[in-house]
mmCIF file with all atom_site columns, C-alpha atoms in Angstrom:
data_model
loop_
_atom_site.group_PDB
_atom_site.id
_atom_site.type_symbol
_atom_site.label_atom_id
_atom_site.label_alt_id
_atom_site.label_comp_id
_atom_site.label_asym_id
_atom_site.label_entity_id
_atom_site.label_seq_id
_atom_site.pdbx_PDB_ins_code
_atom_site.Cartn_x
_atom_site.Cartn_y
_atom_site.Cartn_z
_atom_site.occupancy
_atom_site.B_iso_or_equiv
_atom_site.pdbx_formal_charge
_atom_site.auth_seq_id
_atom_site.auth_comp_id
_atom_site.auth_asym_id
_atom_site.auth_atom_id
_atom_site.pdbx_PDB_model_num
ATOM 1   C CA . UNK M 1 1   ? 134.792 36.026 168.685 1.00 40.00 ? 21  UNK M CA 1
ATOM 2   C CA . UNK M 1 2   ? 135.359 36.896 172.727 1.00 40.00 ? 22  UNK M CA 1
ATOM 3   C CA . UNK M 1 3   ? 134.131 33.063 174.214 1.00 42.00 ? 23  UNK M CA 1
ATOM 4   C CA . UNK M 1 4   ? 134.022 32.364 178.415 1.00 38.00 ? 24  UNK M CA 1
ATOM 5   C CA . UNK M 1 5   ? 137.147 29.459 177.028 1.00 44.00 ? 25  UNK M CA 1
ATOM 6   C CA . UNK M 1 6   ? 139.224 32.204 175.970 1.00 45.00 ? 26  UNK M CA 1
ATOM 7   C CA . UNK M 1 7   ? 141.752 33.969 177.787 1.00 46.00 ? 27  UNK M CA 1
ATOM 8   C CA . UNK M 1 8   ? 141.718 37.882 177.838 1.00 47.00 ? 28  UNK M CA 1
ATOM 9   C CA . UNK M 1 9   ? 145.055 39.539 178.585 1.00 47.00 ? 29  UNK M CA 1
ATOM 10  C CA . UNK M 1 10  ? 144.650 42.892 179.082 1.00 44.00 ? 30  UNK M CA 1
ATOM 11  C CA . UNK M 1 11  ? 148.051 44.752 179.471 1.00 44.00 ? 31  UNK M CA 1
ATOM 12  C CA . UNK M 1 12  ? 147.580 48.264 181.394 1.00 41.00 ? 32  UNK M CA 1
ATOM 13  C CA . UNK M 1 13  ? 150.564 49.829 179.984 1.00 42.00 ? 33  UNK M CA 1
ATOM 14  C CA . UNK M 1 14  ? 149.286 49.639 176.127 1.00 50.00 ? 34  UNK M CA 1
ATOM 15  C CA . UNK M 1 15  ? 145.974 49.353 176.980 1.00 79.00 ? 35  UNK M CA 1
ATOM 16  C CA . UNK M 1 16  ? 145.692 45.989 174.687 1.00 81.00 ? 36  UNK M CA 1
ATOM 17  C CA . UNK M 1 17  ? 143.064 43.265 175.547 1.00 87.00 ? 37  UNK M CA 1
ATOM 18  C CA . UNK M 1 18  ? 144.179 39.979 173.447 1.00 92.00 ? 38  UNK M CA 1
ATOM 19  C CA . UNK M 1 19  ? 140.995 37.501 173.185 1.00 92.00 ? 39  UNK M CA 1
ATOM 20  C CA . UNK M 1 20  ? 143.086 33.830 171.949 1.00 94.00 ? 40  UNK M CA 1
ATOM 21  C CA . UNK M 1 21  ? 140.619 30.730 171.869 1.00 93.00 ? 41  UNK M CA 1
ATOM 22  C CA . UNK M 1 22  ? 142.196 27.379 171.125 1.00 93.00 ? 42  UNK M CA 1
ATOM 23  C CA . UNK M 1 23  ? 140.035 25.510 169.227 1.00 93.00 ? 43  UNK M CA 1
ATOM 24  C CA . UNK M 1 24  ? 141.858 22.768 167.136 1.00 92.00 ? 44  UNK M CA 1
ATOM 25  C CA . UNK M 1 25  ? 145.014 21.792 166.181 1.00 90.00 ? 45  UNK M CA 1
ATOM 26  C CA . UNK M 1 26  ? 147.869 20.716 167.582 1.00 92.00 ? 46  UNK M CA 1
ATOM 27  C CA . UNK M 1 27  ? 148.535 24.295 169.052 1.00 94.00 ? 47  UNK M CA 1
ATOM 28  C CA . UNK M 1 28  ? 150.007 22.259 173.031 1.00 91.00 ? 48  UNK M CA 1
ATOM 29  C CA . UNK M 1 29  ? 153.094 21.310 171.002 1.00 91.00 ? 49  UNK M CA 1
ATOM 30  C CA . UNK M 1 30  ? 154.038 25.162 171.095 1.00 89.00 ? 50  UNK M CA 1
ATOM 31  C CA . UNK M 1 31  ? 154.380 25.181 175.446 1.00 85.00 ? 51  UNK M CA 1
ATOM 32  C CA . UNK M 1 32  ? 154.743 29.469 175.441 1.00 92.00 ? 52  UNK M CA 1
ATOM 33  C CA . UNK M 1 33  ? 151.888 29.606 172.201 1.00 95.00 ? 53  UNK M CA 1
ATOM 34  C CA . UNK M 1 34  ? 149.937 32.349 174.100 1.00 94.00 ? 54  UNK M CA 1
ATOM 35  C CA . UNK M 1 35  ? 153.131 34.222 175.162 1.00 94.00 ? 55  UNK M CA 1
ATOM 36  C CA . UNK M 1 36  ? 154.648 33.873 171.777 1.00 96.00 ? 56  UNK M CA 1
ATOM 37  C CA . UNK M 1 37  ? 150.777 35.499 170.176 1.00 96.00 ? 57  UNK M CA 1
ATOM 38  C CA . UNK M 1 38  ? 150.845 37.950 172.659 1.00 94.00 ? 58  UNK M CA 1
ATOM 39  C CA . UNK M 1 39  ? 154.688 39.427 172.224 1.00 95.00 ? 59  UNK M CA 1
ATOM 40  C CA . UNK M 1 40  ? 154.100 39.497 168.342 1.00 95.00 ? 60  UNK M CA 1
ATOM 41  C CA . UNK M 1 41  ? 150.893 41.306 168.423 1.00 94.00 ? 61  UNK M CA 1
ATOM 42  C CA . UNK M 1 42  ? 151.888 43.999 171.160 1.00 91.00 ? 62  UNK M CA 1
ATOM 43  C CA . UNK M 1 43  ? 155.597 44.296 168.661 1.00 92.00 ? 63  UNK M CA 1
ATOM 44  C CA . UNK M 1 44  ? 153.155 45.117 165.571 1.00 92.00 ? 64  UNK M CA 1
ATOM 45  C CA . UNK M 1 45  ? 150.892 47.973 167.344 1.00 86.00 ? 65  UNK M CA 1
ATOM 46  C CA . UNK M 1 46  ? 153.792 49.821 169.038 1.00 63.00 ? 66  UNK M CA 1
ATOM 47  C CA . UNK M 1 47  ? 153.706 52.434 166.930 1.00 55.00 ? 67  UNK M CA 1
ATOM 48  C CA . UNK M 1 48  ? 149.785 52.711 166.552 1.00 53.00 ? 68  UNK M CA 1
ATOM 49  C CA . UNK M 1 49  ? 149.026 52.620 170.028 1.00 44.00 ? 69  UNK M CA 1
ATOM 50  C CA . UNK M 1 50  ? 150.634 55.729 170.833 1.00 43.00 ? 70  UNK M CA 1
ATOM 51  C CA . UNK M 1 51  ? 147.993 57.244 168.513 1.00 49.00 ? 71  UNK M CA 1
ATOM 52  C CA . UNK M 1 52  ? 145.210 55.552 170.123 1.00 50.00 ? 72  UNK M CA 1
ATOM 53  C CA . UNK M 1 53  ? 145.770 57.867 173.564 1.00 57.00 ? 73  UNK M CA 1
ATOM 54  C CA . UNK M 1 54  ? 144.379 56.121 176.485 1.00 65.00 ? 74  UNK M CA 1
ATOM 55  C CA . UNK M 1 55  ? 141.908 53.805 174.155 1.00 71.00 ? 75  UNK M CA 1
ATOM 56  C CA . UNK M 1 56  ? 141.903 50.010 174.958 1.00 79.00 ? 76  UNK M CA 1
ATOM 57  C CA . UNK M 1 57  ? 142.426 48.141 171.977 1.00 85.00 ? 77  UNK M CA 1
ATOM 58  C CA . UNK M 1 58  ? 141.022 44.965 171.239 1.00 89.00 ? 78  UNK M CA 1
ATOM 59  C CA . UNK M 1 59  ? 142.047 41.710 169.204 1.00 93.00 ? 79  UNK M CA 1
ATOM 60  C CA . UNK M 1 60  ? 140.245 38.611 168.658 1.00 95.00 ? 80  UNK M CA 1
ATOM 61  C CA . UNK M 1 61  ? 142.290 35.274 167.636 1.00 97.00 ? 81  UNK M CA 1
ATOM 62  C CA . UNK M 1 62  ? 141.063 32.209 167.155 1.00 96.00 ? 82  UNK M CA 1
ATOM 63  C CA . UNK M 1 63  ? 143.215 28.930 167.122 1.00 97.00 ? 83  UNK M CA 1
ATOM 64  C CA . UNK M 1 64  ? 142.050 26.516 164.747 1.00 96.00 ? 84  UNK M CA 1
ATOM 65  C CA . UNK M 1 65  ? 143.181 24.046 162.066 1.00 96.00 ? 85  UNK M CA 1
ATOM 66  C CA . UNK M 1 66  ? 143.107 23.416 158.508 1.00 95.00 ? 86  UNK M CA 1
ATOM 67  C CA . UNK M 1 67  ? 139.493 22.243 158.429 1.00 96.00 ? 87  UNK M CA 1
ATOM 68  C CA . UNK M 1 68  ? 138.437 25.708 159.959 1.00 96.00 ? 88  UNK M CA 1
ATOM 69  C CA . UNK M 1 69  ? 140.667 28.034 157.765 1.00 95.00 ? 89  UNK M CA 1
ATOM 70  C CA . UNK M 1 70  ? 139.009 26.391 154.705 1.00 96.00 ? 90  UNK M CA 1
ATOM 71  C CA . UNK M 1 71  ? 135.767 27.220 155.623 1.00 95.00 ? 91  UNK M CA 1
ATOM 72  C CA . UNK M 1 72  ? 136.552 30.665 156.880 1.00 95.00 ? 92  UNK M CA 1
ATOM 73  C CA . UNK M 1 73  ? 138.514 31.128 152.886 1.00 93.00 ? 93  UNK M CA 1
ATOM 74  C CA . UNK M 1 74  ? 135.916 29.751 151.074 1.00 95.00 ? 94  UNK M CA 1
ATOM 75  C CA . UNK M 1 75  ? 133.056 31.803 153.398 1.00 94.00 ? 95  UNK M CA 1
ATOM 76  C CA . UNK M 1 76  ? 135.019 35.059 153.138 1.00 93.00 ? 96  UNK M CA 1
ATOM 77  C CA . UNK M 1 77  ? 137.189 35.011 150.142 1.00 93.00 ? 97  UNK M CA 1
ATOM 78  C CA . UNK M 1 78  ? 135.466 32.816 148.107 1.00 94.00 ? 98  UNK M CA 1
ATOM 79  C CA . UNK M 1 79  ? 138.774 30.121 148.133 1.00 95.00 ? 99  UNK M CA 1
ATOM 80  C CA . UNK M 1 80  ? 138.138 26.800 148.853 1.00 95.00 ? 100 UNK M CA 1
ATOM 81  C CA . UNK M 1 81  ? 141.385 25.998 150.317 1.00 95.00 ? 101 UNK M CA 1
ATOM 82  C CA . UNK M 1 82  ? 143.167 26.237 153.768 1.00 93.00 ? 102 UNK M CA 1
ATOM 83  C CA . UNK M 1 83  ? 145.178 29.225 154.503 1.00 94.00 ? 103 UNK M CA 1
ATOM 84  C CA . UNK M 1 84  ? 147.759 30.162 157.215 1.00 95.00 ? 104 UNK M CA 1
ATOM 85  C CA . UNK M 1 85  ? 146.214 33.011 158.449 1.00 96.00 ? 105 UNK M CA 1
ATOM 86  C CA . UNK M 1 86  ? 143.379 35.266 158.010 1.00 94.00 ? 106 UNK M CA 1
ATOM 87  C CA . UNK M 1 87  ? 142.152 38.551 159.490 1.00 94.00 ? 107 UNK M CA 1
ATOM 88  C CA . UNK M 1 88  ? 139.262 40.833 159.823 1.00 92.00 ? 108 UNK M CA 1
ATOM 89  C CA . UNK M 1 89  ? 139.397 44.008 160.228 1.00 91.00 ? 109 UNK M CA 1
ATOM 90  C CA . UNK M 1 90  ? 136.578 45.421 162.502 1.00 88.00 ? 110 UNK M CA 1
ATOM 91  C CA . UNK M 1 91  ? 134.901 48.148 159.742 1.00 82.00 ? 111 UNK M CA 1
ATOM 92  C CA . UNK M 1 92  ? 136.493 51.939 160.762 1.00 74.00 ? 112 UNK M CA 1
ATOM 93  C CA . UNK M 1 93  ? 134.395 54.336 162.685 1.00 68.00 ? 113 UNK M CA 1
ATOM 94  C CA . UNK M 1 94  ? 134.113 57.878 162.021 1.00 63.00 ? 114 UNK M CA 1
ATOM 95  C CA . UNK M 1 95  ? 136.139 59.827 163.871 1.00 64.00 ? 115 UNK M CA 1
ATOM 96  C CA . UNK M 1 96  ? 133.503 61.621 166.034 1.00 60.00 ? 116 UNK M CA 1
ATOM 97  C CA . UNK M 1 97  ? 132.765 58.172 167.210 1.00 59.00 ? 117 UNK M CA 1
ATOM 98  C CA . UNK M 1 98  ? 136.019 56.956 167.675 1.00 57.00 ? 118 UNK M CA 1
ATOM 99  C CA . UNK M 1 99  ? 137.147 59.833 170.005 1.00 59.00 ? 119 UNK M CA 1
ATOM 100 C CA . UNK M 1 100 ? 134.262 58.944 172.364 1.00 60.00 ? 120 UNK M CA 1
ATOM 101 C CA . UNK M 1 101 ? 134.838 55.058 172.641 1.00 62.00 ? 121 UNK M CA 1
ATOM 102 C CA . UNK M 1 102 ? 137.127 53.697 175.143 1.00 62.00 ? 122 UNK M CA 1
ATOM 103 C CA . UNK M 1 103 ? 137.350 50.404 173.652 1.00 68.00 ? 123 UNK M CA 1
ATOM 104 C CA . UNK M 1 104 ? 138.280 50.046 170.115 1.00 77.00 ? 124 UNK M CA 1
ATOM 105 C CA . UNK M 1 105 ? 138.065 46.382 168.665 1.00 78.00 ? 125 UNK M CA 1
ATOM 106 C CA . UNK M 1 106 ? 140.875 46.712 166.153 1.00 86.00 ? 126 UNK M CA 1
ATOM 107 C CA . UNK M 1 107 ? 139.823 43.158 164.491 1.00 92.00 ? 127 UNK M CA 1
ATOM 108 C CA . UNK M 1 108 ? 139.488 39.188 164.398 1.00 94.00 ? 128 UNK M CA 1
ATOM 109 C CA . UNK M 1 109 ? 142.527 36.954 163.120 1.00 96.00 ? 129 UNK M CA 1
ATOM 110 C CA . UNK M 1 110 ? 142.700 33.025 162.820 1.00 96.00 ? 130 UNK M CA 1
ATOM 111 C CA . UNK M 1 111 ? 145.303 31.029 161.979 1.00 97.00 ? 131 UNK M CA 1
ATOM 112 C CA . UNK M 1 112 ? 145.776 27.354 161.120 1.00 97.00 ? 132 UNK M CA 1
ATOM 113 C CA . UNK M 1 113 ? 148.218 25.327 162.998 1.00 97.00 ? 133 UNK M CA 1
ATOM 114 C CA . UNK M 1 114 ? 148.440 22.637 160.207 1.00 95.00 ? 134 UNK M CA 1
ATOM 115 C CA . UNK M 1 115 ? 149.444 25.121 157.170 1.00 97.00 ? 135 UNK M CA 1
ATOM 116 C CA . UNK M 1 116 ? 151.733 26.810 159.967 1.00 96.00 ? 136 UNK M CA 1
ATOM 117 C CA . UNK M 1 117 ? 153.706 23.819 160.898 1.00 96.00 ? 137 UNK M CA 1
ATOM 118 C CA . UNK M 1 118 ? 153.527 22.725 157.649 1.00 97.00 ? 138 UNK M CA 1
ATOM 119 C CA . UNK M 1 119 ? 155.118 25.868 156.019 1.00 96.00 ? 139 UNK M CA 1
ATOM 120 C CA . UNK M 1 120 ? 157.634 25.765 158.752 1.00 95.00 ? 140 UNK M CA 1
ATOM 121 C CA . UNK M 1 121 ? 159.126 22.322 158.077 1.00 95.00 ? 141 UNK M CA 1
ATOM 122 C CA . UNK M 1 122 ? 159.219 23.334 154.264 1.00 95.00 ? 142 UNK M CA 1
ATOM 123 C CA . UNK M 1 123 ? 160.945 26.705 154.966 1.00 93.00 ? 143 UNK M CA 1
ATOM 124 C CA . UNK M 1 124 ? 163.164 25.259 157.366 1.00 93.00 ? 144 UNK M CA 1
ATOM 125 C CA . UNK M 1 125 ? 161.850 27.266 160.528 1.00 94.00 ? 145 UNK M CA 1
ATOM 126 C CA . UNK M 1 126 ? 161.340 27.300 163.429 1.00 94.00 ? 146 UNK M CA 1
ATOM 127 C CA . UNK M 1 127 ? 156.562 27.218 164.450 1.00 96.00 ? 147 UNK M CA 1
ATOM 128 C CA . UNK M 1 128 ? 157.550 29.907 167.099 1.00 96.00 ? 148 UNK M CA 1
ATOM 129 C CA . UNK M 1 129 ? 159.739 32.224 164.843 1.00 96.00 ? 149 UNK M CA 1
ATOM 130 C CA . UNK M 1 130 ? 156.679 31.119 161.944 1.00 96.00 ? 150 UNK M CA 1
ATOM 131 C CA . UNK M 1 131 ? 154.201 31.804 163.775 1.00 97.00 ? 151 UNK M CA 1
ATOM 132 C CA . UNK M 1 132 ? 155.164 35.013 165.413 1.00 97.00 ? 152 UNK M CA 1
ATOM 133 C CA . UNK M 1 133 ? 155.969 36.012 162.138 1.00 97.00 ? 153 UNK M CA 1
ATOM 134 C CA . UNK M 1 134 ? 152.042 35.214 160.571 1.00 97.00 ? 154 UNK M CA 1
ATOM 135 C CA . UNK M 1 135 ? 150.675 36.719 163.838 1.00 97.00 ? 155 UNK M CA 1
ATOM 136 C CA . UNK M 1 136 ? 152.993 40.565 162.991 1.00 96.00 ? 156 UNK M CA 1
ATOM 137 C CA . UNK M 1 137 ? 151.525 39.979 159.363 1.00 96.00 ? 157 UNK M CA 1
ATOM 138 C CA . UNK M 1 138 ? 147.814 39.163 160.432 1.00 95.00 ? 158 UNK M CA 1
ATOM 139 C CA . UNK M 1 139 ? 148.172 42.234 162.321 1.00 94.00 ? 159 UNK M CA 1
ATOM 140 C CA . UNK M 1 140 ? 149.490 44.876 159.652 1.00 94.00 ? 160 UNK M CA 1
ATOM 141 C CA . UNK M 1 141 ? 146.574 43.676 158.023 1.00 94.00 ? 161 UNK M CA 1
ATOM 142 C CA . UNK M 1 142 ? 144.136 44.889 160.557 1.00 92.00 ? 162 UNK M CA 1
ATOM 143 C CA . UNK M 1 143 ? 146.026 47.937 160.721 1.00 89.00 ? 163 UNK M CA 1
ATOM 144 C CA . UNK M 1 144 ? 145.348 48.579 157.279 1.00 87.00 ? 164 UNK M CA 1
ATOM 145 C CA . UNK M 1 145 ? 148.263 47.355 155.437 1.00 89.00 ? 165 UNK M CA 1
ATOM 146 C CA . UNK M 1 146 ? 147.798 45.177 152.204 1.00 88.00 ? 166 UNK M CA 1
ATOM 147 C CA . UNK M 1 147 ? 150.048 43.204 149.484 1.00 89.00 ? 167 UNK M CA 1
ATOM 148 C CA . UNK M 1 148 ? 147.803 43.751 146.744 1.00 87.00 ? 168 UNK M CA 1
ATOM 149 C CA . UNK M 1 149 ? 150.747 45.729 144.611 1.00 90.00 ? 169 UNK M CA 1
ATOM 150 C CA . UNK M 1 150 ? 154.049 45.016 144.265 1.00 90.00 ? 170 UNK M CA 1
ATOM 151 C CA . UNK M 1 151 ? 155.225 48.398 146.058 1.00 91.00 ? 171 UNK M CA 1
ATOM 152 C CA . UNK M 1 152 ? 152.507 47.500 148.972 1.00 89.00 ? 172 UNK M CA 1
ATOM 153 C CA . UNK M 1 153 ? 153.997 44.191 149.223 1.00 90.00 ? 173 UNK M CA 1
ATOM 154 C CA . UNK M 1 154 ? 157.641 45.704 149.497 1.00 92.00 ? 174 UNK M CA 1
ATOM 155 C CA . UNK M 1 155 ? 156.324 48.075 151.979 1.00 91.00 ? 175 UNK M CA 1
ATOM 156 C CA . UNK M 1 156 ? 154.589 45.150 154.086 1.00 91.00 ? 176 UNK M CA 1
ATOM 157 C CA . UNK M 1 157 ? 156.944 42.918 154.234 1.00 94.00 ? 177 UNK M CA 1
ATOM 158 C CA . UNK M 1 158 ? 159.600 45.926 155.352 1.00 93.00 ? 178 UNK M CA 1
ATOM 159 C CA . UNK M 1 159 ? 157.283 46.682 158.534 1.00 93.00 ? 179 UNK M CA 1
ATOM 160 C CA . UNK M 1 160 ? 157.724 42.709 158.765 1.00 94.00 ? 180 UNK M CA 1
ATOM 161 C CA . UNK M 1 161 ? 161.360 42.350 158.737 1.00 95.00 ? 181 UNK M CA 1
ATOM 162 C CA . UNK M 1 162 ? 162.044 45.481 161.208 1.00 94.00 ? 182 UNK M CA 1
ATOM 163 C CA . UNK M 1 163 ? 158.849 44.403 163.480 1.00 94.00 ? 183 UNK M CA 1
ATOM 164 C CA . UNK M 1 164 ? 160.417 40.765 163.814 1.00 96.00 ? 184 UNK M CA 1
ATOM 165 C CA . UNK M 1 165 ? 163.658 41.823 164.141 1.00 95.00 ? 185 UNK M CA 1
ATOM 166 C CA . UNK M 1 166 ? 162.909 43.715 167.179 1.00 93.00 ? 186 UNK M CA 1
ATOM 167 C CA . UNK M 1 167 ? 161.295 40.121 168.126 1.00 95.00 ? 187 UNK M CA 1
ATOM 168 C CA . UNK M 1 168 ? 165.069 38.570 167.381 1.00 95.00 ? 188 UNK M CA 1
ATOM 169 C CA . UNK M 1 169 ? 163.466 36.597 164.460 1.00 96.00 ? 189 UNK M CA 1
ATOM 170 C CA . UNK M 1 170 ? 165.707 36.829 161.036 1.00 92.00 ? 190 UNK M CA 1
ATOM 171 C CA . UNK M 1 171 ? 164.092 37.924 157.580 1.00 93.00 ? 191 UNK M CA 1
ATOM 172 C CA . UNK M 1 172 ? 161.410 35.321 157.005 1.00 91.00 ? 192 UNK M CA 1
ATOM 173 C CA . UNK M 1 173 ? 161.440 36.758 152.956 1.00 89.00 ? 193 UNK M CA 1
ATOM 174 C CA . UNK M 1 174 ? 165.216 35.904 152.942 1.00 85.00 ? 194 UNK M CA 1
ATOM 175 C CA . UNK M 1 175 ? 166.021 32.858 150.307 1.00 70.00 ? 195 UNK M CA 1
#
């Protein structure tokens, strides 16, 4: 997804490259948007970067709107409807191959900044607590982490809680 509009930000002492392109949506309402992406993602992969040794890793995200997610849900998970976020996870390498690469592109994420804002207003929160909390989940998922079973869910949304807690964002699961 890297694009000469987007806006590497490659941070020596984790050795994380974040790719964000703004495409659509009202993302300029959210002033610190790219500072906000970047804190949440480099709060999600502190404790797999340490296992990556001196590996840079890689994220793509893409900044889009409802229109966009839609197409992306119906293309890749056969539902024709706009979602908050998405992500894809770059396919694993064996580990032969992964000890000789330098760069590792952990995986592509877009969100939607109309089902974000919307879900915010409904939930009564805040779109930079919201989306700092869809960016940590987005993440998990390209670290492997799923919600297909009830105990996978329970131990997702834990890693969510303490991740965006360390962020000084509340439980987002709390009613």
């Amino acid at each position: 997804m890297p694009d000469p509009a987007s806006k590497p930000d490659t941070d020596r002492a984790s050795l994380l490259q974040i790719d964000i392109l703004r495409q659509n949506g009202d993302w300029d309402t959210l002033d610190d948007v790219e500072d906000l992406i970047r804190a949440a993602v480099r709060a999600a992969l502190r404790p797999s970067v340490d296992n990556a040794a001196d590996q840079v890793i890689e994220v793509s995200i893409l900044l889009e709107n409802d229109a966009a997610l839609r197409a992306l849900n119906k293309q890749w998970r056969n539902k024709d409807k706009p979602t908050n976020v998405l992500s894809f996870p770059a396919p694993p390498l064996p580990d032969a191959m992964l000890a000789m690469q330098t760069e590792r592109h952990l995986g592509d994420m877009a969100l939607s900044f109309d089902t974000l804002a919307a879900e915010a207003r409904t939930e009564n929160k805040t779109l930079s607590d919201h989306l700092q909390h869809l960016v940590v989940h987005g993440m998990l998922h390209l670290q492997g982490h799923d919600h297909q079973t009830p105990d996978e869910a329970d131990e997702m949304e834990d890693l969510e809680r303490r991740i965006l807690a360390d962020l000084g964002i509340g439980d987002p699961y709390a009613s």
